[in-house]
């Protein structure tokens, strides 16, 4: 398959224009979306969108209880799906929660979410990756600048920019406890990074990412040619949708307040993973789904 978005192959970074729409349903069909025209315009322009009050307070409380029970039950468990902080034993992330726990699977296929995602991706969808990032107080280390798509393309073989992340805040995301920072407009440019992907890169990158991180000049260019820098703060329950190629990062958390977020990554069923464009072996199923790409829910049908 032709590599339309080569990265980590040249000795110098390069910025090219994206070759895919940001919203994959024609804008003449905005009325079919649960999102308003203004919300669709904001997402198309900025590469992200925040939604409040999708879930009831009880639903949010149930999710919070579920993620803390999961964290407590895995405190001393050693598993590849449990990523601990680089210099701390605290749990940083737990992957594949929708695969291992029906409660999270139900959240992933909640029709209120699917109606939004199906429209933005213009098709049925499946979960490419799910995780809980706990970013514990005093110990949660940063996530360096990156485009998820650059990693999912190079290391997972995701062909086109037709995926998005849904982050559900399960603690208040303040300006000071390591909230998601985004570069509005960066989804329109693809930064080809330098440096060859090491084998089993994920064993390190999920703790501290070094490859697939844009150089400072490219990052500065995106910020200055896009919409500056935004911070996705919000109370628990707030949803932040961000396009697979929107440049983002988050700082370390040295406050007493954890920043717990549940991430569901939706990929179009028309964009299933091919062979990794890096030529390396595919990443494990708990990071990049290949086997269960069954459409979630049914687009437009009652469930
Ligand atoms: O490698 C990945 O798939 C993960 N890495 C980051 C920093 N964001 C996306 C995803 O969780
Ligand atoms: Fe990311």
CSV table of C-alpha atoms and ligand atoms in Angstrom, one decimal:
chain,number,residue,atom,x,y,z
A,1,UNK,CA,0.0,0.0,0.0
A,2,UNK,CA,1.3,3.5,-0.9
A,3,UNK,CA,2.6,5.4,2.1
A,4,UNK,CA,0.9,8.7,1.8
A,5,UNK,CA,2.3,10.0,5.1
A,6,UNK,CA,5.9,8.8,5.4
A,7,UNK,CA,7.6,9.6,8.7
A,8,UNK,CA,10.8,8.6,10.5
A,9,UNK,CA,12.5,7.9,7.1
A,10,UNK,CA,14.3,11.2,6.3
A,11,UNK,CA,17.2,12.8,8.1
A,12,UNK,CA,15.4,16.1,8.2
A,13,UNK,CA,11.8,16.9,9.3
A,14,UNK,CA,9.2,18.0,6.8
A,15,UNK,CA,5.7,19.5,7.0
A,16,UNK,CA,3.2,18.6,4.3
A,17,UNK,CA,-0.6,19.2,3.9
A,18,UNK,CA,-3.0,16.6,5.1
A,19,UNK,CA,-4.6,14.6,2.2
A,20,UNK,CA,-7.9,13.7,4.1
A,21,UNK,CA,-10.9,15.7,5.1
A,22,UNK,CA,-11.3,16.5,8.8
A,23,UNK,CA,-15.0,15.7,8.7
A,24,UNK,CA,-15.7,12.7,6.5
A,25,UNK,CA,-19.4,13.4,6.0
A,26,UNK,CA,-20.2,16.0,3.4
A,27,UNK,CA,-21.1,19.3,5.1
A,28,UNK,CA,-24.3,19.4,3.1
A,29,UNK,CA,-25.4,16.7,5.6
A,30,UNK,CA,-24.7,18.6,8.8
A,31,UNK,CA,-28.4,18.3,9.7
A,32,UNK,CA,-27.8,14.5,10.1
A,33,UNK,CA,-25.3,15.1,12.9
A,34,UNK,CA,-26.2,15.5,16.6
A,35,UNK,CA,-23.6,18.3,16.6
A,36,UNK,CA,-24.7,21.8,15.7
A,37,UNK,CA,-23.2,23.6,12.6
A,38,UNK,CA,-21.2,25.8,15.0
A,39,UNK,CA,-19.8,22.7,16.7
A,40,UNK,CA,-18.9,21.1,13.4
A,41,UNK,CA,-17.3,24.3,12.2
A,42,UNK,CA,-15.2,24.5,15.4
A,43,UNK,CA,-14.1,20.9,15.1
A,44,UNK,CA,-13.2,21.3,11.4
A,45,UNK,CA,-11.3,24.5,12.0
A,46,UNK,CA,-9.5,23.5,15.3
A,47,UNK,CA,-9.2,19.7,15.1
A,48,UNK,CA,-10.9,19.3,18.5
A,49,UNK,CA,-14.2,20.0,20.2
A,50,UNK,CA,-15.4,19.9,23.8
A,51,UNK,CA,-18.8,18.7,24.8
A,52,UNK,CA,-20.4,19.1,28.2
A,53,UNK,CA,-23.4,17.3,29.9
A,54,UNK,CA,-23.5,14.3,27.6
A,55,UNK,CA,-23.5,12.1,30.7
A,56,UNK,CA,-25.6,12.4,33.8
A,57,UNK,CA,-23.9,13.1,37.1
A,58,UNK,CA,-24.7,9.5,38.1
A,59,UNK,CA,-23.1,8.1,35.0
A,60,UNK,CA,-19.9,10.1,35.6
A,61,UNK,CA,-19.9,8.9,39.2
A,62,UNK,CA,-20.2,5.3,38.0
A,63,UNK,CA,-17.3,5.8,35.6
A,64,UNK,CA,-15.1,7.3,38.3
A,65,UNK,CA,-15.9,4.4,40.6
A,66,UNK,CA,-15.0,1.9,37.8
A,67,UNK,CA,-11.7,3.5,37.0
A,68,UNK,CA,-10.6,3.7,40.6
A,69,UNK,CA,-11.7,0.1,41.3
A,70,UNK,CA,-9.7,-0.9,38.2
A,71,UNK,CA,-6.6,1.0,39.4
A,72,UNK,CA,-6.8,-0.4,43.0
A,73,UNK,CA,-7.3,-4.0,41.7
A,74,UNK,CA,-4.2,-3.7,39.5
A,75,UNK,CA,-2.0,-1.9,42.1
A,76,UNK,CA,0.4,-4.8,42.3
A,77,UNK,CA,-0.4,-6.5,39.0
A,78,UNK,CA,2.3,-6.9,36.4
A,79,UNK,CA,0.9,-6.8,32.9
A,80,UNK,CA,1.9,-5.3,29.6
A,81,UNK,CA,-1.4,-3.4,29.6
A,82,UNK,CA,-0.5,-1.6,32.8
A,83,UNK,CA,1.9,1.2,32.2
A,84,UNK,CA,3.6,2.6,35.2
A,85,UNK,CA,5.2,6.0,35.5
A,86,UNK,CA,8.8,6.3,34.3
A,87,UNK,CA,10.3,7.0,37.7
A,88,UNK,CA,7.5,5.9,40.0
A,89,UNK,CA,5.5,2.8,40.7
A,90,UNK,CA,2.2,4.6,40.3
A,91,UNK,CA,0.0,3.4,37.4
A,92,UNK,CA,0.2,5.8,34.4
A,93,UNK,CA,-2.2,4.1,32.0
A,94,UNK,CA,-4.2,0.9,31.6
A,95,UNK,CA,-4.9,-0.1,28.0
A,96,UNK,CA,-7.6,-2.2,26.3
A,97,UNK,CA,-10.2,-1.5,29.0
A,98,UNK,CA,-13.0,-1.9,26.5
A,99,UNK,CA,-11.6,-5.4,25.6
A,100,UNK,CA,-11.3,-6.6,29.1
A,101,UNK,CA,-14.3,-5.1,30.9
A,102,UNK,CA,-17.9,-5.0,29.6
A,103,UNK,CA,-18.6,-1.8,31.5
A,104,UNK,CA,-16.1,0.1,29.4
A,105,UNK,CA,-17.2,-1.7,26.2
A,106,UNK,CA,-20.7,-0.4,26.8
A,107,UNK,CA,-19.4,3.2,27.2
A,108,UNK,CA,-17.5,2.8,23.9
A,109,UNK,CA,-20.7,1.8,22.1
A,110,UNK,CA,-23.0,4.2,23.8
A,111,UNK,CA,-25.2,5.4,20.9
A,112,UNK,CA,-24.9,9.1,22.0
A,113,UNK,CA,-21.2,8.8,21.3
A,114,UNK,CA,-21.5,6.7,18.2
A,115,UNK,CA,-24.0,9.1,16.6
A,116,UNK,CA,-21.3,11.9,16.9
A,117,UNK,CA,-18.4,9.7,15.8
A,118,UNK,CA,-20.1,8.0,12.9
A,119,UNK,CA,-20.9,11.4,11.5
A,120,UNK,CA,-17.4,12.8,11.9
A,121,UNK,CA,-15.8,9.7,10.4
A,122,UNK,CA,-18.5,9.2,7.8
A,123,UNK,CA,-18.9,5.5,8.4
A,124,UNK,CA,-19.4,2.8,11.0
A,125,UNK,CA,-16.5,2.7,13.5
A,126,UNK,CA,-14.6,0.3,15.8
A,127,UNK,CA,-12.3,0.9,18.7
A,128,UNK,CA,-8.7,1.1,17.6
A,129,UNK,CA,-7.4,1.6,21.2
A,130,UNK,CA,-8.8,2.4,24.6
A,131,UNK,CA,-7.0,3.5,27.7
A,132,UNK,CA,-7.3,5.2,31.0
A,133,UNK,CA,-4.6,7.8,31.7
A,134,UNK,CA,-4.5,8.4,35.4
A,135,UNK,CA,-1.8,11.1,35.6
A,136,UNK,CA,-1.6,10.8,39.4
A,137,UNK,CA,-1.1,13.8,41.6
A,138,UNK,CA,2.6,14.6,42.3
A,139,UNK,CA,3.7,11.8,40.0
A,140,UNK,CA,2.1,12.0,36.6
A,141,UNK,CA,4.8,12.7,34.1
A,142,UNK,CA,4.2,14.6,30.8
A,143,UNK,CA,3.1,13.2,27.4
A,144,UNK,CA,5.4,14.9,24.9
A,145,UNK,CA,4.1,16.7,21.8
A,146,UNK,CA,2.9,14.3,19.1
A,147,UNK,CA,0.3,13.5,16.5
A,148,UNK,CA,-1.4,10.2,17.4
A,149,UNK,CA,-1.9,9.5,13.7
A,150,UNK,CA,1.9,9.7,13.0
A,151,UNK,CA,2.4,6.9,15.5
A,152,UNK,CA,-0.7,4.9,14.4
A,153,UNK,CA,0.4,5.3,10.7
A,154,UNK,CA,4.1,4.4,11.2
A,155,UNK,CA,3.8,1.8,14.0
A,156,UNK,CA,0.3,0.4,13.4
A,157,UNK,CA,-0.2,0.8,9.6
A,158,UNK,CA,-3.3,3.1,9.9
A,159,UNK,CA,-3.6,4.2,6.2
A,160,UNK,CA,-5.5,7.5,6.3
A,161,UNK,CA,-6.5,10.3,8.7
A,162,UNK,CA,-10.0,8.9,9.5
A,163,UNK,CA,-9.9,8.3,13.3
A,164,UNK,CA,-10.4,10.3,16.4
A,165,UNK,CA,-9.9,10.2,20.1
A,166,UNK,CA,-12.6,10.8,22.6
A,167,UNK,CA,-11.3,11.8,26.0
A,168,UNK,CA,-13.8,11.6,28.9
A,169,UNK,CA,-12.5,13.6,31.9
A,170,UNK,CA,-13.1,11.6,35.1
A,171,UNK,CA,-11.6,14.2,37.4
A,172,UNK,CA,-11.7,17.9,37.0
A,173,UNK,CA,-9.1,18.9,34.4
A,174,UNK,CA,-7.7,22.2,35.6
A,175,UNK,CA,-5.1,24.4,33.9
A,176,UNK,CA,-2.5,23.2,36.5
A,177,UNK,CA,-2.9,19.4,36.7
A,178,UNK,CA,-1.6,18.4,33.3
A,179,UNK,CA,-4.6,18.9,31.0
A,180,UNK,CA,-4.5,18.1,27.3
A,181,UNK,CA,-2.8,21.0,25.4
A,182,UNK,CA,-3.7,21.1,21.7
A,183,UNK,CA,-2.5,23.1,18.7
A,184,UNK,CA,-5.7,24.3,16.9
A,185,UNK,CA,-5.4,23.9,13.1
A,186,UNK,CA,-2.4,21.5,13.4
A,187,UNK,CA,-4.6,18.7,12.1
A,188,UNK,CA,-4.2,20.2,8.6
A,189,UNK,CA,-0.4,19.6,8.5
A,190,UNK,CA,1.5,16.4,8.8
A,191,UNK,CA,4.9,16.6,10.4
A,192,UNK,CA,7.3,13.9,9.1
A,193,UNK,CA,9.6,13.2,12.1
A,194,UNK,CA,13.2,12.0,12.0
A,195,UNK,CA,14.7,9.0,13.6
A,196,UNK,CA,14.1,5.3,12.9
A,197,UNK,CA,11.5,3.6,15.1
A,198,UNK,CA,13.2,1.2,17.5
A,199,UNK,CA,11.8,-2.4,17.7
A,200,UNK,CA,9.1,-2.6,20.4
A,201,UNK,CA,9.2,1.1,20.7
A,202,UNK,CA,5.9,1.1,22.6
A,203,UNK,CA,7.6,-0.5,25.6
A,204,UNK,CA,9.2,2.9,26.1
A,205,UNK,CA,7.0,5.4,24.2
A,206,UNK,CA,4.0,4.8,26.5
A,207,UNK,CA,6.1,6.0,29.4
A,208,UNK,CA,8.3,8.6,27.6
A,209,UNK,CA,8.0,9.2,23.9
A,210,UNK,CA,11.1,10.1,22.0
A,211,UNK,CA,10.3,9.0,18.4
A,212,UNK,CA,7.4,10.5,16.6
A,213,UNK,CA,7.9,13.8,18.5
A,214,UNK,CA,8.2,16.8,16.2
A,215,UNK,CA,11.3,18.9,16.3
A,216,UNK,CA,11.0,22.3,18.0
A,217,UNK,CA,11.0,24.3,14.8
A,218,UNK,CA,8.1,22.2,13.3
A,219,UNK,CA,6.1,22.5,16.6
A,220,UNK,CA,6.8,26.3,16.6
A,221,UNK,CA,5.7,26.6,13.0
A,222,UNK,CA,2.4,24.7,13.7
A,223,UNK,CA,1.7,27.0,16.7
A,224,UNK,CA,2.4,30.2,14.8
A,225,UNK,CA,0.6,29.1,11.6
A,226,UNK,CA,-2.3,27.6,13.4
A,227,UNK,CA,-4.4,29.0,16.2
A,228,UNK,CA,-1.7,29.2,19.0
A,229,UNK,CA,-2.2,26.8,21.9
A,230,UNK,CA,-5.4,25.7,23.6
A,231,UNK,CA,-5.9,23.8,26.9
A,232,UNK,CA,-8.8,21.4,27.2
A,233,UNK,CA,-9.9,22.1,30.8
A,234,UNK,CA,-13.2,21.0,32.1
A,235,UNK,CA,-15.1,19.4,35.0
A,236,UNK,CA,-15.4,15.6,35.3
A,237,UNK,CA,-17.7,14.3,32.6
A,238,UNK,CA,-16.5,16.8,30.0
A,239,UNK,CA,-15.7,15.1,26.6
A,240,UNK,CA,-12.8,16.3,24.5
A,241,UNK,CA,-12.9,14.9,20.9
A,242,UNK,CA,-9.7,15.4,19.0
A,243,UNK,CA,-8.8,14.5,15.5
A,244,UNK,CA,-6.2,11.8,15.0
A,245,UNK,CA,-3.7,14.3,13.5
A,246,UNK,CA,-4.2,17.2,15.9
A,247,UNK,CA,-0.8,17.9,17.6
A,248,UNK,CA,-1.2,17.6,21.4
A,249,UNK,CA,0.7,17.1,24.6
A,250,UNK,CA,0.3,17.4,28.4
A,251,UNK,CA,2.6,18.6,31.1
A,252,UNK,CA,3.6,16.7,34.2
A,253,UNK,CA,1.3,16.9,37.2
A,254,UNK,CA,3.0,18.2,40.4
A,255,UNK,CA,-0.3,19.2,42.1
A,256,UNK,CA,-2.2,17.1,44.6
A,257,UNK,CA,-5.1,16.7,42.0
A,258,UNK,CA,-4.9,13.7,39.7
A,259,UNK,CA,-6.1,14.1,36.1
A,260,UNK,CA,-7.9,10.9,35.3
A,261,UNK,CA,-9.2,10.6,31.7
A,262,UNK,CA,-10.7,7.7,29.8
A,263,UNK,CA,-9.8,7.6,26.1
A,264,UNK,CA,-11.7,5.7,23.4
A,265,UNK,CA,-10.0,5.9,20.0
A,266,UNK,CA,-12.5,5.3,17.1
A,267,UNK,CA,-11.3,4.3,13.7
A,268,UNK,CA,-13.5,4.1,10.5
A,269,UNK,CA,-14.2,0.6,9.4
A,270,UNK,CA,-12.9,1.9,6.0
A,271,UNK,CA,-9.5,2.6,7.5
A,272,UNK,CA,-8.5,-0.7,9.0
A,273,UNK,CA,-4.8,-1.2,9.9
A,274,UNK,CA,-2.5,-2.4,7.2
A,275,UNK,CA,1.1,-3.5,7.8
A,276,UNK,CA,3.1,-0.9,9.9
A,277,UNK,CA,4.6,1.6,7.4
A,278,UNK,CA,7.8,1.5,9.5
A,279,UNK,CA,8.3,-2.1,8.3
A,280,UNK,CA,8.5,-3.2,12.0
A,281,UNK,CA,6.3,-6.0,13.4
A,282,UNK,CA,2.7,-4.9,14.4
A,283,UNK,CA,2.1,-3.7,17.9
A,284,UNK,CA,0.1,-6.0,20.2
A,285,UNK,CA,-3.7,-6.2,20.0
A,286,UNK,CA,-4.1,-4.3,23.3
A,287,UNK,CA,-2.6,-1.2,21.8
A,288,UNK,CA,-3.7,-1.5,18.1
A,289,UNK,CA,-6.8,-3.6,17.3
A,290,UNK,CA,-6.6,-5.7,14.2
A,291,UNK,CA,-8.9,-8.7,15.1
A,292,UNK,CA,-12.1,-7.2,16.4
A,293,UNK,CA,-12.9,-4.5,13.8
A,294,UNK,CA,-16.7,-5.2,14.0
A,295,UNK,CA,-18.8,-2.0,13.5
A,296,UNK,CA,-20.0,-0.7,16.8
A,297,UNK,CA,-23.8,-0.1,16.9
A,298,UNK,CA,-25.4,0.5,13.6
A,299,UNK,CA,-25.2,3.9,11.9
A,300,UNK,CA,-28.6,5.6,12.1
A,301,UNK,CA,-30.5,2.5,13.3
A,302,UNK,CA,-32.3,2.3,16.7
A,303,UNK,CA,-30.6,0.0,19.2
B,1,LIG,O1,1.3,5.0,20.9
B,1,LIG,C1,0.1,5.2,21.1
B,1,LIG,O2,-0.8,4.7,20.5
B,1,LIG,C2,-0.2,6.1,22.3
B,1,LIG,N1,0.8,7.2,22.5
B,1,LIG,C3,0.4,8.4,22.8
B,1,LIG,C4,1.3,9.3,23.4
B,1,LIG,N2,-0.8,8.9,22.4
B,1,LIG,C5,-1.7,8.0,21.7
B,1,LIG,C6,-1.6,6.6,22.2
B,1,LIG,O3,-2.1,6.5,23.5
B,2,LIG,FE1,-1.7,10.9,22.1
